[in-house]
XYZ file of N, CA and C in Angstrom:
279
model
N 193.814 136.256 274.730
C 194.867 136.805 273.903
C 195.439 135.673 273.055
N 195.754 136.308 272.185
C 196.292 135.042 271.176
C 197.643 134.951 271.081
N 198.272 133.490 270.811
C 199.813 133.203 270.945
C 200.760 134.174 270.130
N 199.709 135.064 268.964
C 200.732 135.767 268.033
C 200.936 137.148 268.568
N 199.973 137.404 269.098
C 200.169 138.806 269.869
C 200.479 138.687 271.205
N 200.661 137.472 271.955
C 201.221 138.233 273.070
C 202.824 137.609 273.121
N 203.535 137.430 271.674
C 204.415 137.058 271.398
C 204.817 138.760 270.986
N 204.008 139.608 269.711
C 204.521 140.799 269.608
C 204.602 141.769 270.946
N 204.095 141.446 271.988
C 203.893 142.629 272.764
C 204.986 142.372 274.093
N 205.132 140.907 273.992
C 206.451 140.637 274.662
C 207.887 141.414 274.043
N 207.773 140.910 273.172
C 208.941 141.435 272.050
C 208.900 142.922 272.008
N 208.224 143.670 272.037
C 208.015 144.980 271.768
C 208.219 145.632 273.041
N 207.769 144.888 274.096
C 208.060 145.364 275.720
C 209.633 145.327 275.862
N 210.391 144.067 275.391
C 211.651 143.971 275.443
C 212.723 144.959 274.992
N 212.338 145.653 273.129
C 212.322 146.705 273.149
C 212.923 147.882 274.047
N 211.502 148.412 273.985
C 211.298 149.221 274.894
C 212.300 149.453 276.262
N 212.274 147.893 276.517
C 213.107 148.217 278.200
C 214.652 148.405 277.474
N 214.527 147.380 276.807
C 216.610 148.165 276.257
C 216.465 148.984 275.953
N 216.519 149.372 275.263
C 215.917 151.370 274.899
C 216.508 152.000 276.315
N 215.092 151.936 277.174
C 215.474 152.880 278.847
C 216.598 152.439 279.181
N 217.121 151.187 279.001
C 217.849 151.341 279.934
C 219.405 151.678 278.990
N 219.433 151.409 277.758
C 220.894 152.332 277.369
C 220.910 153.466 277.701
N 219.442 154.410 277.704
C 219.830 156.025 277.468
C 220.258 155.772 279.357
N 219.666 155.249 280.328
C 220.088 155.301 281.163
C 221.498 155.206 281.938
N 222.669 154.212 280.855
C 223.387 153.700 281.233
C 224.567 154.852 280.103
N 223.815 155.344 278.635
C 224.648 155.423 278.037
C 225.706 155.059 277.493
N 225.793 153.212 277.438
C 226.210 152.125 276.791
C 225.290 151.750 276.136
N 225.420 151.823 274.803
C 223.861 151.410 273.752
C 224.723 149.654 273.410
N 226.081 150.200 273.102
C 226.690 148.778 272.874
C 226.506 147.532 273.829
N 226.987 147.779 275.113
C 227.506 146.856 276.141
C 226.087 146.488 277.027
N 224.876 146.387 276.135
C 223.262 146.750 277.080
C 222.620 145.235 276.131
N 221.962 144.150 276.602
C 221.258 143.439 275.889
C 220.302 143.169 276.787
N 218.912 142.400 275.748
C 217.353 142.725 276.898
C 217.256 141.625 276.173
N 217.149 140.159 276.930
C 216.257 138.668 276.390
C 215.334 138.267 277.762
N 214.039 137.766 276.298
C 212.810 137.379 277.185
C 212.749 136.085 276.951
N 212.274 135.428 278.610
C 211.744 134.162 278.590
C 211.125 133.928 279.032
N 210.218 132.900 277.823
C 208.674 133.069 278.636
C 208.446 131.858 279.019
N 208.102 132.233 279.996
C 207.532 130.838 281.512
C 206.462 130.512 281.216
N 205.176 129.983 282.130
C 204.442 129.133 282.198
C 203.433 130.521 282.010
N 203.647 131.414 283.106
C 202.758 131.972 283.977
C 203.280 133.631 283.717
N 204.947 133.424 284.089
C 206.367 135.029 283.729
C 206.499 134.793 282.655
N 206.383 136.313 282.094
C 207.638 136.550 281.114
C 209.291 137.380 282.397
N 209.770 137.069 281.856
C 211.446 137.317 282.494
C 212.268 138.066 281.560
N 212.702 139.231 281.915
C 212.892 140.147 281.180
C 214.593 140.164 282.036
N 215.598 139.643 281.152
C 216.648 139.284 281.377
C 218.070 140.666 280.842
N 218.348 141.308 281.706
C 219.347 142.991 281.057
C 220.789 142.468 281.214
N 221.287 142.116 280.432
C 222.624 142.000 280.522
C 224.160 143.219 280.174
N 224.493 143.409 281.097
C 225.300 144.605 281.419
C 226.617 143.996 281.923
N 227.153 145.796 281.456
C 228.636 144.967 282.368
C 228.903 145.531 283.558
N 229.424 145.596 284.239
C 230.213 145.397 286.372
C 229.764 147.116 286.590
N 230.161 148.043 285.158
C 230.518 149.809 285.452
C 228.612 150.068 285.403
N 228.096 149.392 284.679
C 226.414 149.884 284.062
C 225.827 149.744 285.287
N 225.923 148.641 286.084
C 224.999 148.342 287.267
C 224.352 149.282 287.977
N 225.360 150.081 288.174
C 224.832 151.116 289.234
C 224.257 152.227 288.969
N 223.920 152.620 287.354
C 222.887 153.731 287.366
C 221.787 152.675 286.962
N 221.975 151.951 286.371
C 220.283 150.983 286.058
C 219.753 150.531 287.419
N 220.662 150.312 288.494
C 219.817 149.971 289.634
C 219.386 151.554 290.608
N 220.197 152.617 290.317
C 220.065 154.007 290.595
C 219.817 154.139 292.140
N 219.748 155.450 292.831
C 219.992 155.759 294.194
C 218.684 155.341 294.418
N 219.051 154.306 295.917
C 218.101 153.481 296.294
C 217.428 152.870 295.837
N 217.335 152.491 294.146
C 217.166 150.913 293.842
C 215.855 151.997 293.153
N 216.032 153.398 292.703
C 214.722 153.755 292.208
C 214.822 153.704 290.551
N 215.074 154.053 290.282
C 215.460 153.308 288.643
C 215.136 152.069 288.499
N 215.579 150.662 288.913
C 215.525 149.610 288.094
C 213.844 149.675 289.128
N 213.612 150.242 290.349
C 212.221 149.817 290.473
C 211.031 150.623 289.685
N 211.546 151.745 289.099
C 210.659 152.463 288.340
C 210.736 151.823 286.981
N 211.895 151.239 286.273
C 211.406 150.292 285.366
C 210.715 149.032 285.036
N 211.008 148.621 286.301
C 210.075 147.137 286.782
C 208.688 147.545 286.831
N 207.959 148.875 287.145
C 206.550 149.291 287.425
C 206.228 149.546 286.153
N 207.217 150.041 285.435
C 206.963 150.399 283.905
C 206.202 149.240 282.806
N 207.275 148.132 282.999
C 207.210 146.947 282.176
C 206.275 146.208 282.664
N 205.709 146.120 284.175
C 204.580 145.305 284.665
C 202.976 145.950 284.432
N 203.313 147.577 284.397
C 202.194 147.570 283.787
C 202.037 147.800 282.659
N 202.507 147.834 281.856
C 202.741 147.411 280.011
C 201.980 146.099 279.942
N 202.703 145.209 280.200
C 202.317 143.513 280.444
C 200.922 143.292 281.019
N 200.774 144.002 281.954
C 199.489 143.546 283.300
C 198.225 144.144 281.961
N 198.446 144.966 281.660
C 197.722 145.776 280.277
C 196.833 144.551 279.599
N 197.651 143.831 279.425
C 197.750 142.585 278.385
C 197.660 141.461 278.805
N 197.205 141.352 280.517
C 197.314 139.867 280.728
C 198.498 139.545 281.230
N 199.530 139.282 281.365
C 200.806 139.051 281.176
C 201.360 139.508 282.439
N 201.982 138.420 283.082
C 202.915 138.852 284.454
C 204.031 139.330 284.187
N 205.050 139.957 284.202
C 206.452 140.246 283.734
C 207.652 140.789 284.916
N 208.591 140.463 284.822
C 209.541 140.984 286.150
C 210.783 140.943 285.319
N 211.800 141.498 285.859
C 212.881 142.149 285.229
C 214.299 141.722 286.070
N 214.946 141.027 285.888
C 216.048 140.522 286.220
C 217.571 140.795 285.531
N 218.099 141.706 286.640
C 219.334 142.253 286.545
C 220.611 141.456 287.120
N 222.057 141.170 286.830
C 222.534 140.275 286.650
C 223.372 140.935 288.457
N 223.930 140.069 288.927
C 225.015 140.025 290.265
C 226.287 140.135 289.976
N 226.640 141.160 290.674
C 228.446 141.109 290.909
C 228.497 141.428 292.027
N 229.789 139.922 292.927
C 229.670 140.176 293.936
C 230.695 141.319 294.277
N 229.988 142.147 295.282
C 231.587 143.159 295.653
C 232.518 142.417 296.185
N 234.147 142.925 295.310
C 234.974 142.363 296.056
C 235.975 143.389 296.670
N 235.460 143.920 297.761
C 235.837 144.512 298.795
C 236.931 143.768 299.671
């Protein structure tokens, strides 16, 4: 694969995952998707705020894992390892 296309198909995967995951969250505003590409990963980075968390990670963690299967095999398509990293808030209970 060549450096120019698996630069568009990163980018285009990135896309894609913001996309799912506003209609998911229904914050199109408060939703950002940055990729960084590793050696070996691309890292597909969702930045949200404290209220979004909990339908993007959805009952029992099936959402953000049905998007993680989504985007890995998009990527795996292409060569390309990819994983999806959602941000921590600790509960303060």
């Amino acid at each position: 694969m060549s450096e120019a296309s698996g630069t568009d198909i990163r980018e285009e995967t990135r896309q894609i995952l913001e996309t799912l995951v506003k209609r998911i969250t229904n914050d199109a505003h408060g939703i950002k998707v940055t990729c960084q590409v590793g050696e070996r990963t691309t890292v597909y980075a969702v930045d949200c705020s404290k209220d979004s968390i909990g339908r993007i990670i959805g009952a029992k963690g099936k959402n953000i894992t049905s998007l993680r299967n989504i985007i890995a095999a998009i990527m795996a398509a292409n060569g390309i390892r990819a994983i999806i990293e959602i941000p921590y808030y600790k509960n303060e209970n």
